[in-house]
Coordinates of C-alpha atoms and ligand atoms in Angstrom, one line a residue:
X1 CA 103.5 127.9 121.6
X2 CA 105.7 125.6 123.6
X3 CA 109.4 125.1 122.9
X4 CA 108.9 121.5 121.8
X5 CA 106.3 122.7 119.2
X6 CA 108.7 125.2 117.9
X7 CA 111.4 122.6 117.7
X8 CA 109.1 120.3 115.7
X9 CA 108.2 123.1 113.2
X10 CA 111.9 123.9 112.9
X11 CA 112.7 120.2 112.2
X12 CA 110.0 120.0 109.5
X13 CA 111.2 123.3 107.9
X14 CA 114.8 122.1 107.8
X15 CA 113.7 118.9 106.1
X16 CA 111.7 120.9 103.6
X17 CA 114.7 123.2 103.0
X18 CA 117.0 120.2 102.5
X19 CA 114.5 118.6 100.1
X20 CA 114.2 121.7 98.0
X21 CA 118.0 122.4 98.1
X22 CA 118.5 118.9 96.6
X23 CA 115.8 119.7 94.0
X24 CA 117.4 123.0 93.1
X25 CA 120.8 121.4 92.6
X26 CA 119.5 118.3 90.8
X27 CA 117.3 120.2 88.3
X28 CA 120.3 122.2 87.2
X29 CA 121.4 119.0 85.4
X30 CA 119.3 117.9 82.5
X31 CA 119.9 114.1 82.7
X32 CA 118.5 113.9 79.2
X33 CA 119.8 110.4 78.6
X34 CA 118.0 108.8 81.6
X35 CA 114.9 111.0 81.0
X36 CA 114.7 109.9 77.3
X37 CA 115.3 106.3 78.3
X38 CA 112.4 106.4 80.7
X39 CA 110.3 108.3 78.1
X40 CA 111.0 105.5 75.6
X41 CA 109.9 102.9 78.1
X42 CA 106.6 104.7 78.5
X43 CA 106.2 105.0 74.8
X44 CA 106.6 101.3 74.4
X45 CA 104.2 100.5 77.3
X46 CA 101.3 102.7 76.2
X47 CA 99.0 101.6 73.4
X48 CA 100.4 102.9 70.1
X49 CA 98.4 105.7 68.2
X50 CA 96.3 104.5 65.3
X51 CA 97.5 105.5 61.8
X52 CA 95.4 108.1 60.0
X53 CA 95.1 105.8 57.0
X54 CA 96.2 108.6 54.6
X55 CA 99.6 107.2 54.1
X56 CA 101.1 104.6 51.9
X57 CA 104.7 103.6 51.6
X58 CA 106.8 102.0 48.9
X59 CA 110.3 100.6 49.4
X60 CA 113.1 99.4 47.2
X61 CA 113.7 96.2 49.0
X62 CA 115.6 93.0 48.6
X63 CA 112.8 91.5 46.5
X64 CA 113.0 94.5 44.1
X65 CA 116.7 93.9 43.5
X66 CA 116.0 90.2 43.1
X67 CA 113.1 90.7 40.6
X68 CA 114.8 93.4 38.5
X69 CA 118.2 91.9 38.8
X70 CA 119.5 95.4 39.5
X71 CA 118.9 98.6 41.5
X72 CA 115.9 100.5 39.9
X73 CA 117.1 102.8 37.2
X74 CA 115.9 106.2 35.9
X75 CA 113.3 104.5 33.7
X76 CA 111.8 102.4 36.5
X77 CA 111.6 105.6 38.6
X78 CA 109.7 107.4 35.8
X79 CA 107.3 104.6 35.3
X80 CA 106.6 104.3 39.0
X81 CA 105.8 108.0 39.5
X82 CA 103.7 108.2 36.3
X83 CA 101.7 105.2 37.6
X84 CA 101.2 106.7 41.0
X85 CA 100.1 110.0 39.5
X86 CA 97.7 108.1 37.2
X87 CA 96.3 106.2 40.2
X88 CA 95.5 109.6 41.8
X89 CA 98.0 109.7 44.6
X90 CA 97.6 113.0 46.6
X91 CA 101.3 113.5 46.8
X92 CA 104.4 111.5 46.1
X93 CA 107.3 112.1 48.4
X94 CA 110.6 110.5 47.3
X95 CA 113.3 110.0 49.9
X96 CA 115.5 108.8 47.0
X97 CA 117.2 111.6 45.1
X98 CA 116.5 111.0 41.4
X99 CA 120.0 112.1 40.7
X100 CA 121.2 108.8 42.0
X101 CA 119.2 106.9 39.4
X102 CA 121.3 105.4 36.6
X103 CA 120.3 105.3 33.0
X104 CA 121.1 106.7 29.5
X105 CA 121.1 110.5 29.2
X106 CA 117.6 110.3 27.5
X107 CA 116.2 108.2 30.2
X108 CA 117.5 110.5 32.9
X109 CA 116.2 113.6 31.0
X110 CA 112.8 111.9 30.5
X111 CA 112.6 111.2 34.3
X112 CA 113.6 114.8 35.1
X113 CA 110.9 116.1 32.7
X114 CA 108.1 113.8 34.1
X115 CA 109.1 114.6 37.7
X116 CA 109.2 118.4 37.1
X117 CA 105.8 118.2 35.4
X118 CA 104.0 116.6 38.3
X119 CA 103.0 119.3 40.8
X120 CA 102.4 116.7 43.5
X121 CA 105.9 115.1 43.3
X122 CA 108.5 116.2 46.0
X123 CA 112.0 115.1 46.6
X124 CA 112.6 115.2 50.4
X125 CA 116.0 116.6 51.3
X126 CA 117.7 116.8 54.6
X127 CA 118.7 120.5 54.3
X128 CA 116.8 123.5 55.6
X129 CA 116.9 126.7 53.6
X130 CA 117.8 129.8 55.6
X131 CA 115.3 132.5 55.5
X132 CA 115.9 134.7 52.5
X133 CA 118.1 132.2 50.8
X134 CA 117.1 131.5 47.2
X135 CA 117.2 128.1 45.5
X136 CA 118.9 126.6 48.5
X137 CA 117.3 123.2 48.0
X138 CA 117.6 123.1 44.2
X139 CA 118.7 119.7 42.8
X140 CA 121.5 119.5 40.4
X141 CA 120.7 119.4 36.6
X142 CA 118.8 118.0 34.9
X143 CA 116.5 117.9 38.0
X144 CA 116.8 121.6 38.8
X145 CA 113.0 122.1 38.1
X146 CA 111.9 119.2 40.3
X147 CA 110.3 120.2 43.6
X148 CA 112.7 119.6 46.4
X149 CA 111.3 120.1 49.9
X150 CA 113.0 120.2 53.3
X151 CA 112.3 117.2 55.4
X152 CA 115.1 116.8 57.9
X153 CA 115.5 113.8 60.2
X154 CA 116.5 115.1 63.6
X155 CA 118.6 112.6 65.6
X156 CA 119.7 113.0 69.3
X157 CA 123.3 112.7 68.3
X158 CA 125.1 115.6 69.9
X159 CA 122.2 117.0 71.7
X160 CA 119.4 116.0 74.1
X161 CA 119.8 112.3 75.0
X162 CA 122.9 111.8 72.7
X163 CA 121.8 108.2 72.1
X164 CA 121.3 108.4 68.4
X165 CA 117.6 107.9 68.7
X166 CA 115.1 109.9 66.6
X167 CA 112.3 111.3 68.7
X168 CA 111.7 114.7 67.2
X169 CA 110.6 116.1 63.9
X170 CA 111.1 119.6 62.5
X171 CA 108.0 121.6 61.7
X172 CA 109.7 124.8 60.5
X173 CA 113.0 126.5 60.4
X174 CA 113.3 130.3 60.8
X175 CA 109.5 130.4 60.4
X176 CA 109.5 128.5 57.1
X177 CA 107.4 125.3 57.4
X178 CA 109.0 122.0 56.2
X179 CA 107.4 119.5 53.9
X180 CA 105.5 117.6 56.6
X181 CA 103.2 120.3 57.9
X182 CA 102.6 121.6 54.3
X183 CA 101.3 118.2 53.0
X184 CA 99.8 117.0 56.3
X185 CA 97.8 120.2 56.5
X186 CA 95.8 119.1 53.4
X187 CA 94.5 116.2 55.5
X188 CA 93.6 118.3 58.6
X189 CA 91.9 121.4 57.2
X190 CA 91.1 122.7 60.7
X191 CA 94.8 122.6 61.6
X192 CA 95.8 124.1 58.2
X193 CA 93.5 127.1 58.7
X194 CA 95.1 127.7 62.1
X195 CA 98.8 127.5 61.0
X196 CA 98.6 129.0 57.6
X197 CA 96.9 132.3 58.2
X198 CA 97.0 135.6 56.4
X199 CA 99.7 136.7 58.9
X200 CA 101.8 133.7 57.8
X201 CA 102.9 130.6 59.6
X202 CA 101.5 130.2 63.2
X203 CA 103.5 127.8 65.4
X204 CA 101.0 127.7 68.2
X205 CA 98.5 125.8 66.1
X206 CA 100.5 122.6 66.7
X207 CA 100.0 120.6 69.9
X208 CA 103.3 120.1 71.8
X209 CA 105.4 122.4 69.6
X210 CA 108.7 123.6 71.1
X211 CA 111.4 125.8 69.9
X212 CA 115.0 124.7 69.5
X213 CA 117.7 126.7 67.8
X214 CA 115.4 128.7 65.6
X215 CA 113.4 125.7 64.6
X216 CA 110.0 124.6 65.7
X217 CA 109.9 120.9 66.7
X218 CA 107.4 118.2 67.7
X219 CA 107.9 114.9 69.5
X220 CA 106.8 112.2 67.0
X221 CA 103.9 110.0 68.2
X222 CA 105.6 106.8 67.2
X223 CA 103.7 103.6 66.2
X224 CA 105.8 100.4 66.4
X225 CA 107.9 99.4 63.4
X226 CA 105.8 97.5 60.9
X227 CA 102.6 99.5 61.5
X228 CA 102.9 101.0 58.1
X229 CA 103.3 98.0 55.8
X230 CA 105.2 99.0 52.6
X231 CA 104.6 97.9 49.1
X232 CA 107.6 96.5 47.2
X233 CA 108.9 98.8 44.5
X234 CA 109.2 96.1 41.8
X235 CA 105.7 94.7 42.4
X236 CA 104.3 98.0 41.2
X237 CA 106.3 98.2 38.0
X238 CA 104.7 95.0 36.5
X239 CA 102.0 95.7 33.9
X240 CA 99.5 93.6 35.7
X241 CA 99.8 95.5 38.9
X242 CA 97.6 98.4 37.8
X243 CA 94.7 97.1 39.9
X244 CA 96.7 97.2 43.1
X245 CA 97.7 100.8 42.4
X246 CA 94.2 101.9 43.3
X247 CA 95.0 101.9 47.0
X248 CA 97.3 105.0 46.4
X249 CA 94.4 107.2 45.4
X250 CA 94.2 110.3 47.5
X251 CA 97.1 109.2 49.7
X252 CA 100.5 110.6 50.6
X253 CA 102.9 108.1 49.1
X254 CA 106.4 107.9 50.5
X255 CA 109.0 106.2 48.4
X256 CA 112.4 105.1 49.9
X257 CA 114.9 102.3 50.4
X258 CA 115.1 99.3 52.7
X259 CA 118.1 97.3 51.5
X260 CA 120.3 97.6 54.5
X261 CA 123.3 98.9 52.5
X262 CA 123.6 102.2 54.4
X263 CA 122.7 103.2 57.9
X264 CA 121.4 106.5 56.4
X265 CA 118.2 104.8 55.4
X266 CA 117.4 103.9 59.0
X267 CA 116.8 105.4 62.4
X268 CA 116.7 104.3 65.9
X269 CA 113.4 104.8 67.6
X270 CA 111.9 104.7 71.2
X271 CA 110.8 101.2 70.2
X272 CA 114.2 99.9 69.3
X273 CA 117.8 101.0 69.3
X274 CA 118.8 98.5 66.7
X275 CA 120.8 100.1 63.9
X276 CA 118.1 99.2 61.4
X277 CA 115.2 99.8 63.9
X278 CA 113.0 101.7 61.4
X279 CA 113.3 102.8 57.8
X280 CA 113.3 106.5 57.1
X281 CA 110.2 105.8 55.0
X282 CA 108.3 104.6 58.0
X283 CA 109.7 107.4 60.2
X284 CA 108.4 109.8 57.6
X285 CA 105.0 108.1 57.7
X286 CA 105.0 108.6 61.6
X287 CA 105.9 112.2 61.1
X288 CA 103.1 112.9 58.7
X289 CA 100.6 111.1 61.0
X290 CA 101.8 113.1 64.0
X291 CA 100.9 116.3 62.2
X292 CA 97.7 115.0 60.7
X293 CA 96.4 113.9 64.1
X294 CA 98.0 116.9 65.7
X295 CA 98.6 114.8 68.8
X296 CA 102.3 115.2 69.5
X297 CA 103.5 114.7 73.1
X298 CA 103.6 117.9 75.1
X299 CA 106.4 118.3 77.7
X300 CA 105.2 119.5 81.1
X301 CA 106.5 123.0 82.0
X302 CA 109.7 123.1 83.9
X303 CA 108.1 124.4 87.1
X304 CA 105.8 121.4 87.2
X305 CA 108.8 119.1 87.1
X306 CA 110.6 121.0 89.8
X307 CA 107.6 120.9 92.0
X308 CA 107.2 117.2 91.6
X309 CA 110.9 116.6 92.3
X310 CA 110.6 118.8 95.4
X311 CA 107.6 116.9 96.8
X312 CA 109.1 113.5 96.1
X313 CA 112.4 114.6 97.8
X314 CA 110.5 115.8 100.8
X315 CA 108.6 112.5 101.0
X316 CA 111.8 110.5 100.8
X317 CA 113.4 112.6 103.6
X318 CA 110.4 112.0 105.8
X319 CA 110.2 108.3 105.0
X320 CA 113.9 107.7 105.6
X321 CA 113.9 109.6 108.9
X322 CA 110.7 108.3 110.4
X323 CA 109.7 104.9 109.1
X324 CA 111.4 101.6 110.0
X325 CA 113.8 100.4 107.3
X326 CA 111.5 97.8 105.8
X327 CA 108.4 100.0 105.8
X328 CA 110.6 102.8 104.4
X329 CA 111.9 100.7 101.6
X330 CA 108.4 99.4 100.8
X331 CA 107.0 103.0 100.8
X332 CA 109.8 104.2 98.5
X333 CA 109.4 101.2 96.3
X334 CA 105.7 101.8 96.0
X335 CA 106.3 105.5 95.4
X336 CA 108.7 104.7 92.5
X337 CA 106.2 102.3 91.0
X338 CA 103.2 104.5 91.7
X339 CA 105.0 107.5 90.1
X340 CA 105.9 105.4 87.1
X341 CA 102.2 104.4 86.6
X342 CA 101.1 108.1 87.0
X343 CA 103.8 109.2 84.4
X344 CA 102.7 106.4 82.1
X345 CA 99.0 107.4 82.4
X346 CA 99.9 111.0 81.9
X347 CA 101.6 110.1 78.6
X348 CA 99.0 107.6 77.6
X349 CA 95.8 109.6 78.3
X350 CA 97.0 113.1 78.5
X351 CA 99.9 112.8 75.8
X352 CA 102.0 114.8 78.3
X353 CA 105.6 114.0 79.2
X354 CA 106.3 114.6 82.9
X355 CA 109.9 114.2 84.1
X356 CA 110.8 110.9 85.7
X357 CA 114.6 111.1 85.9
X358 CA 114.7 114.0 88.3
X359 CA 112.1 112.6 90.8
X360 CA 113.8 109.2 90.7
X361 CA 117.3 110.5 91.2
X362 CA 115.9 112.7 94.0
X363 CA 114.7 109.6 95.8
X364 CA 118.1 107.9 95.5
X365 CA 120.1 111.0 96.5
X366 CA 117.8 111.8 99.5
X367 CA 117.9 108.1 100.5
X368 CA 121.6 107.7 100.4
X369 CA 122.2 111.1 102.0
X370 CA 119.9 110.4 105.0
X371 CA 120.5 106.7 105.6
X372 CA 124.0 107.3 107.2
X373 CA 122.5 110.1 109.3
X374 CA 119.7 107.8 110.4
X375 CA 122.2 105.1 111.1
X376 CA 124.2 107.4 113.4
X377 CA 121.0 108.3 115.2
X378 CA 120.0 104.7 115.6
X379 CA 123.4 103.7 116.7
X380 CA 123.5 106.4 119.4
X381 CA 120.0 105.3 120.6
X382 CA 120.9 101.6 120.7
X383 CA 124.1 102.5 122.6
X384 CA 122.0 104.3 125.2
X385 CA 119.6 101.4 125.4
X386 CA 122.4 99.0 125.8
X387 CA 123.9 101.1 128.7
X388 CA 120.5 101.4 130.3
X389 CA 119.9 97.7 129.9
X390 CA 123.2 96.8 131.4
X391 CA 122.4 98.9 134.4
X392 CA 119.0 97.3 134.7
X393 CA 120.4 93.8 134.5
X394 CA 122.9 94.7 137.2
X395 CA 120.2 96.1 139.4
X396 CA 118.0 93.0 138.8
X397 CA 120.9 90.7 139.6
X398 CA 121.6 92.7 142.8
X399 CA 118.0 92.5 143.8
X400 CA 117.8 88.8 143.2
X401 CA 121.0 88.2 145.1
X402 CA 119.9 90.4 147.9
X403 CA 116.5 88.7 148.1
X404 CA 117.9 85.1 148.1
X405 CA 120.5 86.1 150.6
X406 CA 117.9 87.7 152.8
X407 CA 115.6 84.7 152.4
X408 CA 118.2 82.2 153.3
X409 CA 119.5 84.1 156.2
X410 CA 116.0 84.7 157.5
X411 CA 114.8 81.2 157.2
X412 CA 117.1 79.8 159.9
X413 CA 116.1 82.4 162.6
X414 CA 112.4 81.9 161.8
X415 CA 112.7 78.2 162.1
X416 CA 114.3 78.8 165.5
X417 CA 111.5 81.1 166.5
X418 CA 109.0 78.5 165.5
X419 CA 110.8 75.8 167.4
X420 CA 111.0 78.0 170.5
X421 CA 107.3 78.8 170.3
X422 CA 106.5 75.1 170.0
X423 CA 108.8 74.4 173.0
X424 CA 106.9 77.0 175.1
X425 CA 103.5 75.7 174.0
X426 CA 104.4 72.1 174.9
X427 CA 105.9 73.1 178.3
X428 CA 104.1 71.2 181.1
X429 CA 103.8 74.4 183.1
X430 CA 100.4 75.9 182.1
X431 CA 100.5 79.3 180.4
X432 CA 98.4 82.2 181.3
X433 CA 95.8 83.1 178.7
X434 CA 97.8 86.2 177.6
X435 CA 101.0 84.1 177.3
X436 CA 99.1 81.5 175.3
X437 CA 97.8 84.2 172.9
X438 CA 101.2 85.7 172.6
X439 CA 102.8 82.4 171.7
X440 CA 100.0 81.6 169.1
X441 CA 100.5 85.0 167.5
X442 CA 104.3 84.4 167.4
X443 CA 103.7 81.0 165.7
X444 CA 101.2 82.4 163.2
X445 CA 103.3 85.4 162.2
X446 CA 106.4 83.2 161.8
X447 CA 104.4 80.9 159.6
X448 CA 103.3 83.8 157.4
X449 CA 106.8 85.1 157.1
X450 CA 108.1 81.7 156.2
X451 CA 105.5 81.3 153.5
X452 CA 106.5 84.7 152.0
X453 CA 110.1 83.8 152.0
X454 CA 109.4 80.4 150.4
X455 CA 107.4 82.3 147.7
X456 CA 110.3 84.6 146.9
X457 CA 112.7 81.7 146.8
X458 CA 110.5 79.7 144.5
X459 CA 110.1 82.7 142.2
X460 CA 113.8 83.1 141.9
X461 CA 114.1 79.4 141.0
X462 CA 111.3 79.6 138.4
X463 CA 112.8 82.7 136.7
X464 CA 116.4 81.4 136.7
X465 CA 115.7 78.3 134.6
X466 CA 113.3 77.5 131.8
X467 CA 110.4 75.6 133.2
X468 CA 109.9 72.1 131.7
X469 CA 106.2 71.7 130.8
X470 CA 104.8 68.3 131.4
X471 CA 101.8 68.1 129.1
X472 CA 99.0 65.6 129.7
X473 CA 95.7 65.3 127.9
X474 CA 93.1 66.1 130.5
X475 CA 89.7 67.6 131.0
X476 CA 90.1 71.1 132.5
X477 CA 86.8 70.5 134.5
X478 CA 88.5 67.8 136.6
X479 CA 91.3 70.2 137.6
X480 CA 88.6 72.8 138.5
X481 CA 86.8 70.2 140.6
X482 CA 90.0 69.2 142.5
X483 CA 90.9 72.8 143.2
X484 CA 87.4 73.6 144.4
X485 CA 87.2 70.5 146.6
X486 CA 90.6 71.3 148.2
X487 CA 89.7 74.9 148.9
X488 CA 86.1 74.2 150.0
X489 CA 87.2 73.9 153.6
X490 CA 88.9 77.4 153.5
X491 CA 85.8 78.9 151.9
X492 CA 83.5 77.4 154.5
X493 CA 85.5 78.9 157.3
X494 CA 84.4 82.2 156.0
X495 CA 80.8 81.0 155.2
X496 CA 81.6 81.4 151.5
X497 CA 79.8 79.1 149.0
X498 CA 81.7 78.1 145.9
X499 CA 79.3 77.3 143.0
X500 CA 80.4 75.7 139.8
X501 CA 78.9 75.7 136.3
X502 CA 81.0 73.5 134.2
X503 CA 80.2 72.9 130.5
X504 CA 81.2 69.4 129.2
X505 CA 84.6 69.8 127.6
X506 CA 87.0 67.9 125.4
X507 CA 90.3 67.0 127.0
X508 CA 93.2 69.3 126.0
X509 CA 96.9 69.0 126.6
X510 CA 98.3 71.1 129.4
X511 CA 100.6 70.9 132.4
X512 CA 98.2 69.8 135.2
X513 CA 100.4 70.9 138.1
X514 CA 100.9 74.4 136.8
X515 CA 97.2 74.9 135.9
X516 CA 96.3 73.7 139.3
X517 CA 98.5 76.4 140.8
X518 CA 96.9 79.0 138.6
X519 CA 93.4 78.1 139.4
X520 CA 94.1 77.6 143.1
X521 CA 95.6 81.0 143.2
X522 CA 92.5 82.6 141.6
X523 CA 90.1 80.7 143.9
X524 CA 92.2 81.4 146.9
X525 CA 92.3 85.1 146.1
X526 CA 88.6 85.1 145.6
X527 CA 88.1 83.6 149.1
X528 CA 90.8 85.8 150.6
X529 CA 89.4 89.1 149.4
X530 CA 85.6 88.3 149.6
X531 CA 83.5 89.2 152.6
X532 CA 81.9 86.5 154.7
X533 CA 78.6 85.0 153.6
X534 CA 79.3 85.8 149.9
X535 CA 79.6 83.3 147.1
X536 CA 82.1 82.5 144.3
X537 CA 81.1 81.2 140.9
X538 CA 83.5 79.1 138.9
X539 CA 82.5 78.4 135.3
X540 CA 84.1 76.7 132.3
X541 CA 83.1 76.7 128.6
X542 CA 84.5 76.4 125.2
X543 CA 84.4 79.6 123.1
X544 CA 85.9 80.0 119.5
X545 CA 88.6 77.4 120.0
X546 CA 89.5 78.4 123.5
X547 CA 88.7 76.8 126.9
X548 CA 87.5 79.6 129.1
X549 CA 87.6 79.3 132.9
X550 CA 86.2 82.1 135.0
X551 CA 86.4 82.8 138.7
X552 CA 83.9 85.5 139.8
X553 CA 83.6 86.7 143.3
X554 CA 81.5 89.3 145.2
X555 CA 84.6 90.9 146.9
X556 CA 85.7 94.5 147.0
X557 CA 86.8 94.6 143.4
X558 CA 89.9 96.3 142.1
X559 CA 90.2 100.1 141.4
X560 CA 90.4 100.8 137.7
X561 CA 93.8 102.5 137.8
X562 CA 95.3 99.4 139.4
X563 CA 93.9 96.9 137.0
X564 CA 96.8 97.0 134.6
X565 CA 99.3 96.4 137.4
X566 CA 97.9 93.6 139.4
X567 CA 99.7 91.0 137.3
X568 CA 103.0 92.6 138.0
X569 CA 105.7 91.0 140.2
X570 CA 105.1 91.9 143.9
X571 CA 102.2 94.1 143.1
X572 CA 99.6 94.4 145.9
X573 CA 96.7 96.8 145.6
X574 CA 96.4 99.8 147.9
X575 CA 93.4 98.2 149.6
X576 CA 95.2 94.9 150.1
X577 CA 98.3 96.6 151.5
X578 CA 96.2 98.5 154.0
X579 CA 94.1 95.5 155.1
X580 CA 94.9 92.6 157.4
X581 CA 94.9 90.2 154.4
X582 CA 98.3 88.9 153.9
X583 CA 100.0 88.2 150.6
X584 CA 103.2 88.5 148.6
X585 CA 101.9 90.0 145.4
X586 CA 103.4 87.1 143.5
X587 CA 100.3 84.9 143.0
X588 CA 98.9 86.6 139.9
X589 CA 102.3 87.3 138.4
X590 CA 103.0 83.5 138.5
X591 CA 99.5 82.7 137.2
X592 CA 100.1 84.9 134.2
X593 CA 103.5 83.5 133.7
X594 CA 102.2 79.9 133.7
X595 CA 99.2 80.7 131.5
X596 CA 101.4 82.3 128.9
X597 CA 103.7 79.3 128.9
X598 CA 100.6 77.5 127.6
X599 CA 100.1 80.2 125.0
X600 CA 97.0 81.2 126.8
X601 CA 95.6 84.5 128.1
X602 CA 94.6 85.7 131.5
X603 CA 92.6 88.9 132.2
X604 CA 90.4 90.5 134.9
X605 CA 87.2 92.4 134.7
X606 CA 86.4 94.3 137.9
X607 CA 84.4 97.3 139.1
X608 CA 85.4 98.6 142.5
X609 CA 82.8 97.5 145.1
X610 CA 81.2 95.0 142.8
X611 CA 83.4 92.0 142.7
X612 CA 86.0 90.7 140.3
X613 CA 86.0 88.1 137.5
X614 CA 89.3 86.5 136.5
X615 CA 89.3 84.8 133.1
X616 CA 91.8 82.2 132.0
X617 CA 91.7 81.1 128.3
X618 CA 93.6 78.1 127.0
X619 CA 93.9 77.3 123.4
X620 CA 92.3 74.0 122.4
X621 CA 95.1 73.2 119.8
Ligands
ADP701 P1 98.4 88.7 146.8 O1 99.4 87.7 147.4 O2 98.5 90.1 147.3 O3 97.0 88.1 146.8 P2 98.3 88.4 144.0 O4 99.3 88.5 142.9 O5 97.5 87.1 144.0 O6 98.9 88.8 145.3 O7 97.3 89.5 143.7 C1 97.7 90.8 143.5 C2 96.7 91.9 143.9 O8 95.5 91.8 143.2 C3 96.3 91.6 145.3 O9 97.1 92.3 146.2 C4 94.9 92.3 145.3 O10 95.0 93.6 145.6 C5 94.4 92.1 143.9 N1 93.5 90.9 143.8 C6 93.8 89.7 143.4 N2 92.6 88.9 143.4 C7 91.6 89.7 143.9 C8 90.2 89.5 144.1 N3 89.6 88.3 143.9 N4 89.5 90.6 144.5 C9 90.1 91.8 144.8 N5 91.4 92.0 144.6 C10 92.2 91.0 144.1

């Protein structure tokens, strides 16, 4: 393996190592707040779960106070639970402690007696009994015989996200199930048989269960507030409401408060962080349904989250170091968006919660860590370019100065040579044939030299100032005809025939003088490089919005390796340099320059020994 390959592998490995180092450090911090915030966003975006239909809720609401003219008392409480029992409710869960109900001693006692006699009546309390503790939940007299069941409302207050939102529910504490799984199990016999076995309570029966401080917990599958529409307490007390009580048959009925007098009756949820976002009654309904459906969200294992964060960090490092800033930002933007969609779909379809906070923070950290590094690299590179460019400009300037100086200084002596040759030629004393030939050669050579020098001087002039284009609307064919007519004499001197095939064209706007120079150069070259007795074909046509002029000859062609260079300044092919054909190597350079000023294209198609075809394309608009 070569050294550069090793270096490449090493560079990749160091990027990988950096990405995983960032991951290792980052994943030490939980970022629960951001993670839960992003979880809530996903919960809100996915379609909510459908209620099981086994739950009914009743609330003491503003209408109840209005209708009764007071807070429901012990008597109202007794009447309500009696009626619910008569209607065949499967279980009645009161979130209101009957101890709070006011009334005469008899009324309170009567309520206690009724409540204790109903085996399906439970008072939900926030406490959890410790294993082995007796009567821990017992209500104070006279309600000591009423069933009190543990139904705590976990809130992320001092733990996890610390944002006062309720996301979790408790299934069991120290192996003792709470009220929710016990009642919900009646509506999901399959689940019940799995968690209530002969060996006792089995936590693994519940989807998404996790352990936290000796308790088994689930993430509640929330439905938005208002999904469980409550019945008003007072509407059920009226004598004529018996008919409407039928809907409670076979249901879990939850009774609670919604009068906004205490924040204890409400929780914040992933759907809303308002202080009265959801009643405890509706929260409890969500908890029951989560267990009945057994579809709680499962958190992806830690190693999956670390792996995802590592991969995303690595991707970011590569993007920042290799792509251009705009493409890099676009790629990272799409990665963030794409990952959000994946995480949303995972929650929505797979009910699985994959971490978003760590991957997103990894992107930001890797980005901000590597951008300055990239900037330093870029800066150094542009400094090098700048230096090289400066040098090149100086060289170019030197070259131009040198050329123009040379040209100027050469022009005068050449003019003198020409003059002297003419003097000798016109001398009345006859010259010997050898002398005449020598003077003729002198004259021809100095003409060629002057032509070359004029070419170089013209080039300098063209390059030093922007050329003003003088556009005229004209038919390209007429220019072709002029050029061919002008060069016909030159062609004939080599017995070369110039044929034309000109398609009728619309006039287009172009600089007539410049295009004449371009076409003259192409036809001149064709004549210059073609053998005697050959022919040249000049064609014009319109093709896909372009006027196409082609000059094809039967000359020597151009070697393939030289094709890309023939439009370069001063470039002459090896064959041309070795032959007697004179030239400056500027004709095609200028032709390309002029065609491109017209937003056109020039190209050549040639096979060595089989002639060349030059194509000029000018846009019609
Ligand atoms: P020159 O003054 O040398 O003709 P040009 O820029 O016009 O300069 O052409 C550059 C080179 O391209 C020429 O030296 C020649 O090698 C090659 N070339 C141009 N036209 C033809 C042609 N029709 N057939 C073969 N070679 C050509």
